[in-house]
Every structure is written in structure tokens, then in C-alpha cells.
Amino acid sequence: MEDQDMKTINKTTVLLLTVVIIVLMMLSTLTIIKAQTTWTGTVSTAWDNALNWSGGIPGAGTDAVIPVVGTYPNIVVAGTCKSMSVNAG
């Protein structure tokens, strides 16, 4: 009976580790996706309006990309980002 109990414990452990690995992979993907945001300027020129960005307002760990668009950000509050790329146009 002890062998059967050990097999059950091993199967449970493997299943639990598999689930943990999948969750960690999903979380790391979300971090990668959120690492960059692009200015759209669809609502206004306000830097601090999340609707003006493709991935939300840039933060200390986010790259900000400002392409050639009709409106450009007006920074009247403290704005931070990991890096900023401004396309010429």
C-alpha cells in the first residue's frame, strides 16, 4: 500500500509543478507585453491619460514610443519611462 501512496504523491507533485510552471510562463509573457507602450493621442495631448497610449501610461519599466501622429504628448505632470523613442516626421 505504501508504494501506491508514493505514486499518488509523485503524480500530485508533478501536476502541481506543471501548473506552477505554466502560471509563471503566463505571467512572464504579460510582463513582456506590457514593457512597451506607443503614443496614439486618440483622446487628447495629455501624457497622463491612459487612453492616449496603446499599453497604458509609461512607467519606470516601460519603453515609450512616440510615432509620427497628428497629436503629440504634452507633459505637464511628472512623466517617467524606461526609454523614449521619438520618430522623426
mmCIF file with all atom_site columns, C-alpha atoms in Angstrom:
data_model
loop_
_atom_site.group_PDB
_atom_site.id
_atom_site.type_symbol
_atom_site.label_atom_id
_atom_site.label_alt_id
_atom_site.label_comp_id
_atom_site.label_asym_id
_atom_site.label_entity_id
_atom_site.label_seq_id
_atom_site.pdbx_PDB_ins_code
_atom_site.Cartn_x
_atom_site.Cartn_y
_atom_site.Cartn_z
_atom_site.occupancy
_atom_site.B_iso_or_equiv
_atom_site.pdbx_formal_charge
_atom_site.auth_seq_id
_atom_site.auth_comp_id
_atom_site.auth_asym_id
_atom_site.auth_atom_id
_atom_site.pdbx_PDB_model_num
ATOM 1  C CA . MET A 1 1  ? 0.000  0.000  0.000   1.00 0.00 ? 1  MET A CA 1
ATOM 2  C CA . GLU A 1 2  ? 2.894  2.341  0.657   1.00 0.00 ? 2  GLU A CA 1
ATOM 3  C CA . ASP A 1 3  ? 4.059  2.108  -2.980  1.00 0.00 ? 3  ASP A CA 1
ATOM 4  C CA . GLN A 1 4  ? 0.615  3.169  -4.180  1.00 0.00 ? 4  GLN A CA 1
ATOM 5  C CA . ASP A 1 5  ? 0.599  6.136  -1.794  1.00 0.00 ? 5  ASP A CA 1
ATOM 6  C CA . MET A 1 6  ? 4.061  7.186  -3.008  1.00 0.00 ? 6  MET A CA 1
ATOM 7  C CA . LYS A 1 7  ? 2.943  7.012  -6.655  1.00 0.00 ? 7  LYS A CA 1
ATOM 8  C CA . THR A 1 8  ? -0.055 9.210  -5.861  1.00 0.00 ? 8  THR A CA 1
ATOM 9  C CA . ILE A 1 9  ? 2.152  11.742 -4.072  1.00 0.00 ? 9  ILE A CA 1
ATOM 10 C CA . ASN A 1 10 ? 4.602  11.803 -7.001  1.00 0.00 ? 10 ASN A CA 1
ATOM 11 C CA . LYS A 1 11 ? 1.798  12.324 -9.538  1.00 0.00 ? 11 LYS A CA 1
ATOM 12 C CA . THR A 1 12 ? 0.342  15.124 -7.441  1.00 0.00 ? 12 THR A CA 1
ATOM 13 C CA . THR A 1 13 ? 3.741  16.780 -7.099  1.00 0.00 ? 13 THR A CA 1
ATOM 14 C CA . VAL A 1 14 ? 4.390  16.607 -10.853 1.00 0.00 ? 14 VAL A CA 1
ATOM 15 C CA . LEU A 1 15 ? 0.949  18.038 -11.601 1.00 0.00 ? 15 LEU A CA 1
ATOM 16 C CA . LEU A 1 16 ? 1.422  20.869 -9.126  1.00 0.00 ? 16 LEU A CA 1
ATOM 17 C CA . LEU A 1 17 ? 4.862  21.742 -10.514 1.00 0.00 ? 17 LEU A CA 1
ATOM 18 C CA . THR A 1 18 ? 3.461  21.717 -14.060 1.00 0.00 ? 18 THR A CA 1
ATOM 19 C CA . VAL A 1 19 ? 0.704  24.138 -13.084 1.00 0.00 ? 19 VAL A CA 1
ATOM 20 C CA . VAL A 1 20 ? 3.193  26.441 -11.330 1.00 0.00 ? 20 VAL A CA 1
ATOM 21 C CA . ILE A 1 21 ? 5.475  26.471 -14.389 1.00 0.00 ? 21 ILE A CA 1
ATOM 22 C CA . ILE A 1 22 ? 2.575  27.287 -16.723 1.00 0.00 ? 22 ILE A CA 1
ATOM 23 C CA . VAL A 1 23 ? 1.396  30.134 -14.483 1.00 0.00 ? 23 VAL A CA 1
ATOM 24 C CA . LEU A 1 24 ? 4.918  31.577 -14.266 1.00 0.00 ? 24 LEU A CA 1
ATOM 25 C CA . MET A 1 25 ? 5.266  31.417 -18.051 1.00 0.00 ? 25 MET A CA 1
ATOM 26 C CA . MET A 1 26 ? 1.962  33.239 -18.485 1.00 0.00 ? 26 MET A CA 1
ATOM 27 C CA . LEU A 1 27 ? 2.983  35.946 -16.015 1.00 0.00 ? 27 LEU A CA 1
ATOM 28 C CA . SER A 1 28 ? 6.331  36.466 -17.735 1.00 0.00 ? 28 SER A CA 1
ATOM 29 C CA . THR A 1 29 ? 4.519  36.878 -21.059 1.00 0.00 ? 29 THR A CA 1
ATOM 30 C CA . LEU A 1 30 ? 2.311  39.591 -19.560 1.00 0.00 ? 30 LEU A CA 1
ATOM 31 C CA . THR A 1 31 ? 5.396  41.440 -18.364 1.00 0.00 ? 31 THR A CA 1
ATOM 32 C CA . ILE A 1 32 ? 6.951  41.286 -21.816 1.00 0.00 ? 32 ILE A CA 1
ATOM 33 C CA . ILE A 1 33 ? 3.778  42.553 -23.455 1.00 0.00 ? 33 ILE A CA 1
ATOM 34 C CA . LYS A 1 34 ? 3.489  45.488 -21.040 1.00 0.00 ? 34 LYS A CA 1
ATOM 35 C CA . ALA A 1 35 ? 7.154  46.507 -21.440 1.00 0.00 ? 35 ALA A CA 1
ATOM 36 C CA . GLN A 1 36 ? 6.327  48.902 -24.324 1.00 0.00 ? 36 GLN A CA 1
ATOM 37 C CA . THR A 1 37 ? 3.556  51.382 -25.000 1.00 0.00 ? 37 THR A CA 1
ATOM 38 C CA . THR A 1 38 ? 3.009  53.526 -28.082 1.00 0.00 ? 38 THR A CA 1
ATOM 39 C CA . TRP A 1 39 ? 1.527  57.014 -28.156 1.00 0.00 ? 39 TRP A CA 1
ATOM 40 C CA . THR A 1 40 ? -1.751 57.155 -30.076 1.00 0.00 ? 40 THR A CA 1
ATOM 41 C CA . GLY A 1 41 ? -3.040 60.550 -28.970 1.00 0.00 ? 41 GLY A CA 1
ATOM 42 C CA . THR A 1 42 ? -6.581 59.481 -29.770 1.00 0.00 ? 42 THR A CA 1
ATOM 43 C CA . VAL A 1 43 ? -8.193 61.271 -26.817 1.00 0.00 ? 43 VAL A CA 1
ATOM 44 C CA . SER A 1 44 ? -6.046 64.345 -26.155 1.00 0.00 ? 44 SER A CA 1
ATOM 45 C CA . THR A 1 45 ? -2.463 65.522 -25.803 1.00 0.00 ? 45 THR A CA 1
ATOM 46 C CA . ALA A 1 46 ? -2.294 64.555 -22.102 1.00 0.00 ? 46 ALA A CA 1
ATOM 47 C CA . TRP A 1 47 ? 0.690  62.309 -21.338 1.00 0.00 ? 47 TRP A CA 1
ATOM 48 C CA . ASP A 1 48 ? -1.052 61.029 -18.206 1.00 0.00 ? 48 ASP A CA 1
ATOM 49 C CA . ASN A 1 49 ? -4.215 59.799 -19.968 1.00 0.00 ? 49 ASN A CA 1
ATOM 50 C CA . ALA A 1 50 ? -4.005 56.028 -20.426 1.00 0.00 ? 50 ALA A CA 1
ATOM 51 C CA . LEU A 1 51 ? -6.366 56.180 -23.409 1.00 0.00 ? 51 LEU A CA 1
ATOM 52 C CA . ASN A 1 52 ? -3.668 58.057 -25.365 1.00 0.00 ? 52 ASN A CA 1
ATOM 53 C CA . TRP A 1 53 ? -1.342 55.035 -25.137 1.00 0.00 ? 53 TRP A CA 1
ATOM 54 C CA . SER A 1 54 ? -1.586 51.574 -26.691 1.00 0.00 ? 54 SER A CA 1
ATOM 55 C CA . GLY A 1 55 ? -0.462 49.860 -23.481 1.00 0.00 ? 55 GLY A CA 1
ATOM 56 C CA . GLY A 1 56 ? -1.259 52.397 -20.796 1.00 0.00 ? 56 GLY A CA 1
ATOM 57 C CA . ILE A 1 57 ? 0.760  55.283 -19.363 1.00 0.00 ? 57 ILE A CA 1
ATOM 58 C CA . PRO A 1 58 ? 4.513  54.574 -19.439 1.00 0.00 ? 58 PRO A CA 1
ATOM 59 C CA . GLY A 1 59 ? 6.236  53.880 -16.156 1.00 0.00 ? 59 GLY A CA 1
ATOM 60 C CA . ALA A 1 60 ? 9.787  53.351 -14.954 1.00 0.00 ? 60 ALA A CA 1
ATOM 61 C CA . GLY A 1 61 ? 9.920  49.871 -16.508 1.00 0.00 ? 61 GLY A CA 1
ATOM 62 C CA . THR A 1 62 ? 8.145  50.724 -19.778 1.00 0.00 ? 62 THR A CA 1
ATOM 63 C CA . ASP A 1 63 ? 9.574  51.860 -23.107 1.00 0.00 ? 63 ASP A CA 1
ATOM 64 C CA . ALA A 1 64 ? 7.597  54.753 -24.628 1.00 0.00 ? 64 ALA A CA 1
ATOM 65 C CA . VAL A 1 65 ? 7.345  55.027 -28.401 1.00 0.00 ? 65 VAL A CA 1
ATOM 66 C CA . ILE A 1 66 ? 6.095  58.238 -29.980 1.00 0.00 ? 66 ILE A CA 1
ATOM 67 C CA . PRO A 1 67 ? 5.471  57.738 -33.703 1.00 0.00 ? 67 PRO A CA 1
ATOM 68 C CA . VAL A 1 68 ? 4.574  60.344 -36.297 1.00 0.00 ? 68 VAL A CA 1
ATOM 69 C CA . VAL A 1 69 ? 0.901  61.055 -35.487 1.00 0.00 ? 69 VAL A CA 1
ATOM 70 C CA . GLY A 1 70 ? -1.472 64.009 -35.608 1.00 0.00 ? 70 GLY A CA 1
ATOM 71 C CA . THR A 1 71 ? -1.088 64.892 -31.919 1.00 0.00 ? 71 THR A CA 1
ATOM 72 C CA . TYR A 1 72 ? 1.899  64.691 -29.621 1.00 0.00 ? 72 TYR A CA 1
ATOM 73 C CA . PRO A 1 73 ? 2.047  64.373 -25.840 1.00 0.00 ? 73 PRO A CA 1
ATOM 74 C CA . ASN A 1 74 ? 2.056  67.446 -23.657 1.00 0.00 ? 74 ASN A CA 1
ATOM 75 C CA . ILE A 1 75 ? 3.838  66.585 -20.426 1.00 0.00 ? 75 ILE A CA 1
ATOM 76 C CA . VAL A 1 76 ? 2.512  68.838 -17.656 1.00 0.00 ? 76 VAL A CA 1
ATOM 77 C CA . VAL A 1 77 ? 2.923  66.250 -14.889 1.00 0.00 ? 77 VAL A CA 1
ATOM 78 C CA . ALA A 1 78 ? 5.973  64.256 -13.916 1.00 0.00 ? 78 ALA A CA 1
ATOM 79 C CA . GLY A 1 79 ? 6.321  61.611 -16.620 1.00 0.00 ? 79 GLY A CA 1
ATOM 80 C CA . THR A 1 80 ? 8.605  58.617 -16.368 1.00 0.00 ? 80 THR A CA 1
ATOM 81 C CA . CYS A 1 81 ? 9.577  55.800 -18.696 1.00 0.00 ? 81 CYS A CA 1
ATOM 82 C CA . LYS A 1 82 ? 12.395 53.313 -19.138 1.00 0.00 ? 82 LYS A CA 1
ATOM 83 C CA . SER A 1 83 ? 13.315 54.770 -22.519 1.00 0.00 ? 83 SER A CA 1
ATOM 84 C CA . MET A 1 84 ? 11.713 57.000 -25.126 1.00 0.00 ? 84 MET A CA 1
ATOM 85 C CA . SER A 1 85 ? 11.838 56.690 -28.884 1.00 0.00 ? 85 SER A CA 1
ATOM 86 C CA . VAL A 1 86 ? 10.540 59.679 -30.861 1.00 0.00 ? 86 VAL A CA 1
ATOM 87 C CA . ASN A 1 87 ? 10.177 59.065 -34.584 1.00 0.00 ? 87 ASN A CA 1
ATOM 88 C CA . ALA A 1 88 ? 11.087 61.931 -36.898 1.00 0.00 ? 88 ALA A CA 1
ATOM 89 C CA . GLY A 1 89 ? 8.483  63.286 -39.231 1.00 0.00 ? 89 GLY A CA 1
#
